[in-house]
PDB file of C-alpha atoms in Angstrom:
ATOM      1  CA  UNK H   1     -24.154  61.909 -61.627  1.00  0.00           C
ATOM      2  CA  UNK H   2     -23.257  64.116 -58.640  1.00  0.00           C
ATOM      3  CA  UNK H   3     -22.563  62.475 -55.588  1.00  0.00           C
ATOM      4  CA  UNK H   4     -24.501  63.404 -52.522  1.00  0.00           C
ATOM      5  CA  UNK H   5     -23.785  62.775 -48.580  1.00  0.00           C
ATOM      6  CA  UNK H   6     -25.237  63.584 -45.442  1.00  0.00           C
ATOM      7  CA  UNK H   7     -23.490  64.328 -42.208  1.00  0.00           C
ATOM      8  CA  UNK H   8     -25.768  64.140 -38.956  1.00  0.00           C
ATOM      9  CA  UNK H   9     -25.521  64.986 -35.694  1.00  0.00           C
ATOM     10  CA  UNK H  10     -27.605  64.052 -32.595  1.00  0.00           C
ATOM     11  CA  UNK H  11     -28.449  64.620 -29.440  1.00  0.00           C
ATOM     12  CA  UNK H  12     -28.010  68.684 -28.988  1.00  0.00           C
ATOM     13  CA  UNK H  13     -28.608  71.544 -29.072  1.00  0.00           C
ATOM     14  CA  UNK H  14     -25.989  72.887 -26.812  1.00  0.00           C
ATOM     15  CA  UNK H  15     -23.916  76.094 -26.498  1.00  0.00           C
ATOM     16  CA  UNK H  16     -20.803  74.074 -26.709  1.00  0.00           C
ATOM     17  CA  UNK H  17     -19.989  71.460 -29.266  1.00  0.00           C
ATOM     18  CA  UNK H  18     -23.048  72.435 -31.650  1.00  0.00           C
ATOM     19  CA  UNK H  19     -21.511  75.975 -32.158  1.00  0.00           C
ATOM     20  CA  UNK H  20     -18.389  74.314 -32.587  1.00  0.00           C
ATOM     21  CA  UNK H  21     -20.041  71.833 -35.136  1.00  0.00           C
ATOM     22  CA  UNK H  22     -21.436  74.499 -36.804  1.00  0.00           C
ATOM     23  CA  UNK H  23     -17.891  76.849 -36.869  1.00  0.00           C
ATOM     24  CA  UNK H  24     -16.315  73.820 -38.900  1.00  0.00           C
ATOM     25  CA  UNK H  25     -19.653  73.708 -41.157  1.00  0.00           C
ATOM     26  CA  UNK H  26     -19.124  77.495 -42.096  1.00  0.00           C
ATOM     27  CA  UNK H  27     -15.357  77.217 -42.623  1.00  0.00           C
ATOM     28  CA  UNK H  28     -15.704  74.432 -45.338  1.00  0.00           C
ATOM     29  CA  UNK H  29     -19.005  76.385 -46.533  1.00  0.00           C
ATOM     30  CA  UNK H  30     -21.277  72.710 -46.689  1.00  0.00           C
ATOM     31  CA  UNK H  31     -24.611  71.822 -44.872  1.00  0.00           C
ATOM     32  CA  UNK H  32     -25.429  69.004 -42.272  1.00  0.00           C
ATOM     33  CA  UNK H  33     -29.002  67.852 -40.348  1.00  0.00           C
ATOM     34  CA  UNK H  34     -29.329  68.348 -36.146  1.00  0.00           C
ATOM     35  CA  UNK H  35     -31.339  65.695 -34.750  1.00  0.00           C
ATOM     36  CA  UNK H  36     -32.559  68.007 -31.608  1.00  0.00           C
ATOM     37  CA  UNK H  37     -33.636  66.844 -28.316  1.00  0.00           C
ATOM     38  CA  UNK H  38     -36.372  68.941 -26.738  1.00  0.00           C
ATOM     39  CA  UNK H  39     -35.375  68.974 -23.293  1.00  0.00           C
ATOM     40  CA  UNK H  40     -31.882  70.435 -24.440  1.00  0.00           C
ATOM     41  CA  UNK H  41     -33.799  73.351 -26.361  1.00  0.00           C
ATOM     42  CA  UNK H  42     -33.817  76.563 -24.293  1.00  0.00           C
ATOM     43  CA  UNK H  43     -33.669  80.185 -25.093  1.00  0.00           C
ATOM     44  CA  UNK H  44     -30.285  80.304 -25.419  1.00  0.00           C
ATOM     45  CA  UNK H  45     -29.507  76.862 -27.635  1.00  0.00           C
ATOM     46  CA  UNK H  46     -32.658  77.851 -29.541  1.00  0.00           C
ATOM     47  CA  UNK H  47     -30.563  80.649 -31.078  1.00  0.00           C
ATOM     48  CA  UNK H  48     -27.541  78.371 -32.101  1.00  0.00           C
ATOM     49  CA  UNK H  49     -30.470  76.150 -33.715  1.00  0.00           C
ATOM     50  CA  UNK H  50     -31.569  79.413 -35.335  1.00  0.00           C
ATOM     51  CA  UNK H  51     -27.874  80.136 -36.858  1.00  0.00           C
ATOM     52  CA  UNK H  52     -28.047  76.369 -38.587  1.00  0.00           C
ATOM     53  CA  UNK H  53     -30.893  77.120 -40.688  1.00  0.00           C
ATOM     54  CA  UNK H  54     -29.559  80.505 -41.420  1.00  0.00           C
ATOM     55  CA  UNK H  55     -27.037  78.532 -42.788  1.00  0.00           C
ATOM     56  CA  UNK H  56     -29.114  76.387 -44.507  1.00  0.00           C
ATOM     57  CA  UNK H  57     -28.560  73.581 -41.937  1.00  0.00           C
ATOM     58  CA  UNK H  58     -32.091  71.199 -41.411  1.00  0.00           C
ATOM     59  CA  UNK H  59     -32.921  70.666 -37.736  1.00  0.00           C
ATOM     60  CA  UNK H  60     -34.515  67.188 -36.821  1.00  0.00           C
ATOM     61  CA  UNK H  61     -36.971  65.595 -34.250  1.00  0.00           C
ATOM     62  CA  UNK H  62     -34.826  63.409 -32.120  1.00  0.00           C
ATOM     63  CA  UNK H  63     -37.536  62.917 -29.327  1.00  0.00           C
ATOM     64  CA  UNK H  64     -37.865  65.013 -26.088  1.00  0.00           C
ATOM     65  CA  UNK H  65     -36.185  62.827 -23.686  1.00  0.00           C
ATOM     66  CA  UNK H  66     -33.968  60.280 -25.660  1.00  0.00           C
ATOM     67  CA  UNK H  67     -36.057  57.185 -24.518  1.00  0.00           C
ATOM     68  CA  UNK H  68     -36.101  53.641 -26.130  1.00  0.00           C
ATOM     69  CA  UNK H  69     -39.206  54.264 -28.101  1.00  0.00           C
ATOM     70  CA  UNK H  70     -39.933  50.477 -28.648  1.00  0.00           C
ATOM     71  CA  UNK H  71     -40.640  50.539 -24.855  1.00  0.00           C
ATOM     72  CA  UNK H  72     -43.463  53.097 -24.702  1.00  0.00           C
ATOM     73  CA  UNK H  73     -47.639  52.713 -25.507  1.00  0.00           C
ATOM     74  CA  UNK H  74     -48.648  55.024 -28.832  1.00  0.00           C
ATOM     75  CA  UNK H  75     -49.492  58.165 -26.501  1.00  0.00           C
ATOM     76  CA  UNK H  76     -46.339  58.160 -24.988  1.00  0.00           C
ATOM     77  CA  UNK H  77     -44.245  57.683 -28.132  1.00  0.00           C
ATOM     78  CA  UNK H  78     -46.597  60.553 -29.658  1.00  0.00           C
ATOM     79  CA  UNK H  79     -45.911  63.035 -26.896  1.00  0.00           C
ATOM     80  CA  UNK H  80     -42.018  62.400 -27.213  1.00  0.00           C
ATOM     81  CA  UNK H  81     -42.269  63.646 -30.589  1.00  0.00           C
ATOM     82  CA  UNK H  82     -45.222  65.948 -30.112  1.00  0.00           C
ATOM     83  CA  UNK H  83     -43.494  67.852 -27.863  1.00  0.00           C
ATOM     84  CA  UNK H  84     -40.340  68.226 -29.441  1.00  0.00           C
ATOM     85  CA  UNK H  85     -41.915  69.170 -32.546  1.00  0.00           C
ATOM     86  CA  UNK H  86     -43.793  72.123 -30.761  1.00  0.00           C
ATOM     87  CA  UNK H  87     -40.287  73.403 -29.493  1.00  0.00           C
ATOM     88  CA  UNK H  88     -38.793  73.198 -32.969  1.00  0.00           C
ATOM     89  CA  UNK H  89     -41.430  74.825 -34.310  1.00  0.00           C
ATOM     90  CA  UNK H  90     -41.024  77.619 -31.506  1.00  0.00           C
ATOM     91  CA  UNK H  91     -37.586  78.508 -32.028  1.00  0.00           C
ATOM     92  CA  UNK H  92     -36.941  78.599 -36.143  1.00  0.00           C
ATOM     93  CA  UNK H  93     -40.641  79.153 -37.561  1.00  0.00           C
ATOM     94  CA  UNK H  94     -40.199  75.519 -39.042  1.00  0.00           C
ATOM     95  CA  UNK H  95     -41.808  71.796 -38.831  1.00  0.00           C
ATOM     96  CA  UNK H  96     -38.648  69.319 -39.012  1.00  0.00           C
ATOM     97  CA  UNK H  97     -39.131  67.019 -41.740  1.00  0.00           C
ATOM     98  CA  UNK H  98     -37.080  64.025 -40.723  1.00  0.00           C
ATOM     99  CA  UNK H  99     -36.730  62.293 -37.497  1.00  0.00           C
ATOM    100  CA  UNK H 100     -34.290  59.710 -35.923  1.00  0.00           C
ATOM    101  CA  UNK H 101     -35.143  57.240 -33.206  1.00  0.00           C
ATOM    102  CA  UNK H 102     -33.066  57.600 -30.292  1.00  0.00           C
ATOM    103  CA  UNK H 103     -30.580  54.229 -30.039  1.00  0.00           C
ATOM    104  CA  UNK H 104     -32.705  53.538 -33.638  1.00  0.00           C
ATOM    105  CA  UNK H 105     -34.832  51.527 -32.159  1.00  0.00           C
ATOM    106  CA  UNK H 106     -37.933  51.177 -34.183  1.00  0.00           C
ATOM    107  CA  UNK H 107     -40.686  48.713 -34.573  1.00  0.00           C
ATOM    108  CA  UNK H 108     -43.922  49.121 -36.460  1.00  0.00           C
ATOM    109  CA  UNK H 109     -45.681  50.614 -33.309  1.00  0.00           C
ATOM    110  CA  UNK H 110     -42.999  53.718 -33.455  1.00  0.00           C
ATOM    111  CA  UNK H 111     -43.808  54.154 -37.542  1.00  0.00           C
ATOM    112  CA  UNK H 112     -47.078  54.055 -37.060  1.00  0.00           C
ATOM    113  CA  UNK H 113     -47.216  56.514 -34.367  1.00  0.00           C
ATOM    114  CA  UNK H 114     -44.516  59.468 -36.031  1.00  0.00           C
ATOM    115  CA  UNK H 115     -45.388  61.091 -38.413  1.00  0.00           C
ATOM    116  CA  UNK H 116     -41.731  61.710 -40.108  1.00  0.00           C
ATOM    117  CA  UNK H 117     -39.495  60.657 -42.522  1.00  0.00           C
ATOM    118  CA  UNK H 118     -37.387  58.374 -40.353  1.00  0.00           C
ATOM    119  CA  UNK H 119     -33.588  59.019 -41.580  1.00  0.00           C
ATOM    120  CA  UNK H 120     -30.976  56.351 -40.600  1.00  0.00           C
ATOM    121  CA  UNK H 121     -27.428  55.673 -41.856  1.00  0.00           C
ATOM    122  CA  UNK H 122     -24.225  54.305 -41.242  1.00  0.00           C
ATOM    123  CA  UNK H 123     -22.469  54.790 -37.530  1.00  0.00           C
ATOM    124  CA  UNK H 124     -19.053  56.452 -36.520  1.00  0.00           C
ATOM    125  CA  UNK H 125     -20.041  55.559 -32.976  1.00  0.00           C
ATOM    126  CA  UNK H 126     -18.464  58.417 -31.941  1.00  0.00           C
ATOM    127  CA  UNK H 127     -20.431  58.247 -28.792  1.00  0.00           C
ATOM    128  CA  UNK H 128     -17.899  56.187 -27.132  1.00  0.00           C
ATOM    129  CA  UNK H 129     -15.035  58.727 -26.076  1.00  0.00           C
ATOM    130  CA  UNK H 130     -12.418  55.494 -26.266  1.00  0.00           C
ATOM    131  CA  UNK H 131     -13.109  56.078 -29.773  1.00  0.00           C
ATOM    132  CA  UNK H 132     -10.440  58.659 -30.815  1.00  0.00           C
ATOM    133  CA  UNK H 133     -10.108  61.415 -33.899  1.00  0.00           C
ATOM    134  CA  UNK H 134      -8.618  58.864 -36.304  1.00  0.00           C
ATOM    135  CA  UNK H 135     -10.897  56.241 -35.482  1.00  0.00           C
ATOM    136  CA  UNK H 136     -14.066  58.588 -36.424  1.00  0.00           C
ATOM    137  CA  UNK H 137     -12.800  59.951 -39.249  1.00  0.00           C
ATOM    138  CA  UNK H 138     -11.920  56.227 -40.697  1.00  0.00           C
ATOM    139  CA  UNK H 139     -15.394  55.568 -39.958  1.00  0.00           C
ATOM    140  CA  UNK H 140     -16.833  58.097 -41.777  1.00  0.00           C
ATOM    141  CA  UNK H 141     -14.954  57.966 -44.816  1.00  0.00           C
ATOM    142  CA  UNK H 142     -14.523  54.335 -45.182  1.00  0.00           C
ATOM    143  CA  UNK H 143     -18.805  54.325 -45.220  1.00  0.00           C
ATOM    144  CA  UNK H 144     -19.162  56.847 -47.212  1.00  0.00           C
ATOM    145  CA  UNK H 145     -20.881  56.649 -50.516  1.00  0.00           C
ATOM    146  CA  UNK H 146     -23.636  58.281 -52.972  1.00  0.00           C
ATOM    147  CA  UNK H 147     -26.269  58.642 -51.044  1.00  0.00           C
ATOM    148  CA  UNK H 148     -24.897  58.247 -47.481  1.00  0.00           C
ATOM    149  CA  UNK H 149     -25.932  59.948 -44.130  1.00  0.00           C
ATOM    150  CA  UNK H 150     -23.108  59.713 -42.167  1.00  0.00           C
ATOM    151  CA  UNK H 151     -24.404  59.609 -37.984  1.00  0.00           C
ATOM    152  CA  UNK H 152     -22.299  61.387 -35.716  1.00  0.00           C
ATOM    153  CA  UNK H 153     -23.265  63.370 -31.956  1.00  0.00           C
ATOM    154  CA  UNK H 154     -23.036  67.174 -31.327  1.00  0.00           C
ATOM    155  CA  UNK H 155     -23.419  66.205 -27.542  1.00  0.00           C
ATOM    156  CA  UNK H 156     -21.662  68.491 -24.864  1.00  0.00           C
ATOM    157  CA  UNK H 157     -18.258  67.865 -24.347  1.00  0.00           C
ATOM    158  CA  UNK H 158     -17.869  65.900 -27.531  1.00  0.00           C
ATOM    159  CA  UNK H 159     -15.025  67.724 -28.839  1.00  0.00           C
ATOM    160  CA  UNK H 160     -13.315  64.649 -30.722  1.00  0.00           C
ATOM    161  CA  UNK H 161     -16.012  64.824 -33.138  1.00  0.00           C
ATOM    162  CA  UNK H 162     -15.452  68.414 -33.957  1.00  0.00           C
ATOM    163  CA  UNK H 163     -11.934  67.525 -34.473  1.00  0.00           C
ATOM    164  CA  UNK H 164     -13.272  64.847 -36.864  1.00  0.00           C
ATOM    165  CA  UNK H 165     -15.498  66.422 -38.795  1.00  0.00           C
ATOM    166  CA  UNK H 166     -12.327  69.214 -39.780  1.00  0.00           C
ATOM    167  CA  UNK H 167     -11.338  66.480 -41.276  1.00  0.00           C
ATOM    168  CA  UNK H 168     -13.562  64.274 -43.033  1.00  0.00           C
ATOM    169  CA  UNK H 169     -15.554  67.177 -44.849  1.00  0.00           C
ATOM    170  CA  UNK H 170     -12.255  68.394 -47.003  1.00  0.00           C
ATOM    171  CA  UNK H 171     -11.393  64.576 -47.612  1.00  0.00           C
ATOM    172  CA  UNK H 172     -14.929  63.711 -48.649  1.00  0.00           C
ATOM    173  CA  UNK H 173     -15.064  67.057 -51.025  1.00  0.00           C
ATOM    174  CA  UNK H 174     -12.022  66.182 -52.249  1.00  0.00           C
ATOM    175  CA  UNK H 175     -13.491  62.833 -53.772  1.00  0.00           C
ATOM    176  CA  UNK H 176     -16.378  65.322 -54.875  1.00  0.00           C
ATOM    177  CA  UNK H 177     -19.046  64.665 -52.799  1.00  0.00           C
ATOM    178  CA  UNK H 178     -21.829  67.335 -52.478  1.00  0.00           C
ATOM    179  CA  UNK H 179     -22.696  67.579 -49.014  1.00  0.00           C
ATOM    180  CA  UNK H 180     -26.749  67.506 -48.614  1.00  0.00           C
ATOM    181  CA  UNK H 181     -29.048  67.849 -45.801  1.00  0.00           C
ATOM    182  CA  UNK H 182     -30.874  64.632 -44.677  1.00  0.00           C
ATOM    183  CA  UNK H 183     -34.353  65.937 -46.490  1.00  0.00           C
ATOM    184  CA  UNK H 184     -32.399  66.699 -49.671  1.00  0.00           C
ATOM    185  CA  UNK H 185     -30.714  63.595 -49.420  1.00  0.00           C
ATOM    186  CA  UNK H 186     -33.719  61.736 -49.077  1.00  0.00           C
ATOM    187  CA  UNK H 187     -35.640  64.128 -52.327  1.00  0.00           C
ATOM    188  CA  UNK H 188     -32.320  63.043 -54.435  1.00  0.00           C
ATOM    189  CA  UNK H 189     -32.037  59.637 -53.811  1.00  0.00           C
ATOM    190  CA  UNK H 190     -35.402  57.728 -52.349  1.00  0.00           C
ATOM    191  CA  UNK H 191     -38.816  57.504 -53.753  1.00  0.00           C
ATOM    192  CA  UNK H 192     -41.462  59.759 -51.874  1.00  0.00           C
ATOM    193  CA  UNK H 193     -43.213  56.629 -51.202  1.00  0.00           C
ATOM    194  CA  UNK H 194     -40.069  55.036 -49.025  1.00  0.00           C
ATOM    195  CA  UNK H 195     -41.095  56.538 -45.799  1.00  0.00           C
ATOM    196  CA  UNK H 196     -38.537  54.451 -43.431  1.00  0.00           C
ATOM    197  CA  UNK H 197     -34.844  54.443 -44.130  1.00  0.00           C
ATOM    198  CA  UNK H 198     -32.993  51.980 -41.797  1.00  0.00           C
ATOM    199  CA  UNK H 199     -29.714  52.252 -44.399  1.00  0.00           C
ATOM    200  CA  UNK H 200     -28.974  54.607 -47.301  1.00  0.00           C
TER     201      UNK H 200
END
């Protein structure tokens, strides 16, 4: 059986490292999921958005503000999502499919108020800048496995990731990995009925 992986990225869009993401993406000719922010989506970032689906690249629902959503009532996780969902919608022509919880913090008050797919995986936390190139790409490759989404941040100024990513998508095609987006990852390798995926 083929294997299949996700990479991920949160927290953009942005003009900066998302294009950059998305350069190293086209130069190795494989797929990855956004997990968008709405307050970062703006005419401009909408069209890199635009240029990862054209791509055939997944954008998904990452909330509007980046909030601890175990913290907020049901109306104000709802309008988080509701209002990132509108601005997704707005700039490809598409409903996102999957969501991640900022900081993944989830309860059963979040699940029961979004209505997504909730997509997890394993952590290069490659949000700390003391963590270097070497150190993310180790991280990624030493989790990887059938089935994987791989979590990493498209954030401005987050250049050690790009670096990263140059690396770990030969390595991980070179142990023949397919790379997936975080829906088709979830179509290949979940039941429909498993709605909440802390780990894959």
């Amino acid at each position: 059986m083929e294997k299949v992986i996700a990479l991920t990225f949160d927290d953009g869009p942005n003009e900066g490292t998302t294009v950059q993401v998305l350069d190293v993406l086209q130069k190795h000719g494989v797929v990855a999921t956004f997990f968008v922010q709405g307050c970062n989506i703006n005419p401009t970032s909408a069209k890199v958005m635009q240029r990862a689906v054209a791509m055939g690249c997944e954008i998904g629902n990452h909330t509007e503000t980046h909030p601890n959503l175990t913290t907020l009532n049901s109306d104000e996780i709802k309008q988080e999502v509701e209002s990132t969902a509108v601005k997704i919608f707005d700039a490809i022509g598409q409903q996102a499919l999957v969501f991640r919880a900022p900081f993944i913090a989830e309860n059963d008050a979040v699940y029961a108020a979004v209505p997504y797919v909730f997509v997890n995986g394993y952590h290069t936390v490659d949000y700390d800048s003391g963590n270097d190139v070497n150190f993310r790409v180790e991280k990624a490759i030493s989790q990887a496995h059938d089935g994987a989404a791989i979590i990493m941040h498209d954030f401005a100024g987050n250049h050690q990731t790009v670096a990263a990513v140059d690396i770990i998508i030969p390595a991980l095609l070179g142990q023949g990995y397919k790379f997936v987006t975080a829906s088709e990852l979830v179509a290949l390798r979940k039941p429909e009925s498993m709605k909440y995926l802390r780990n894959m």
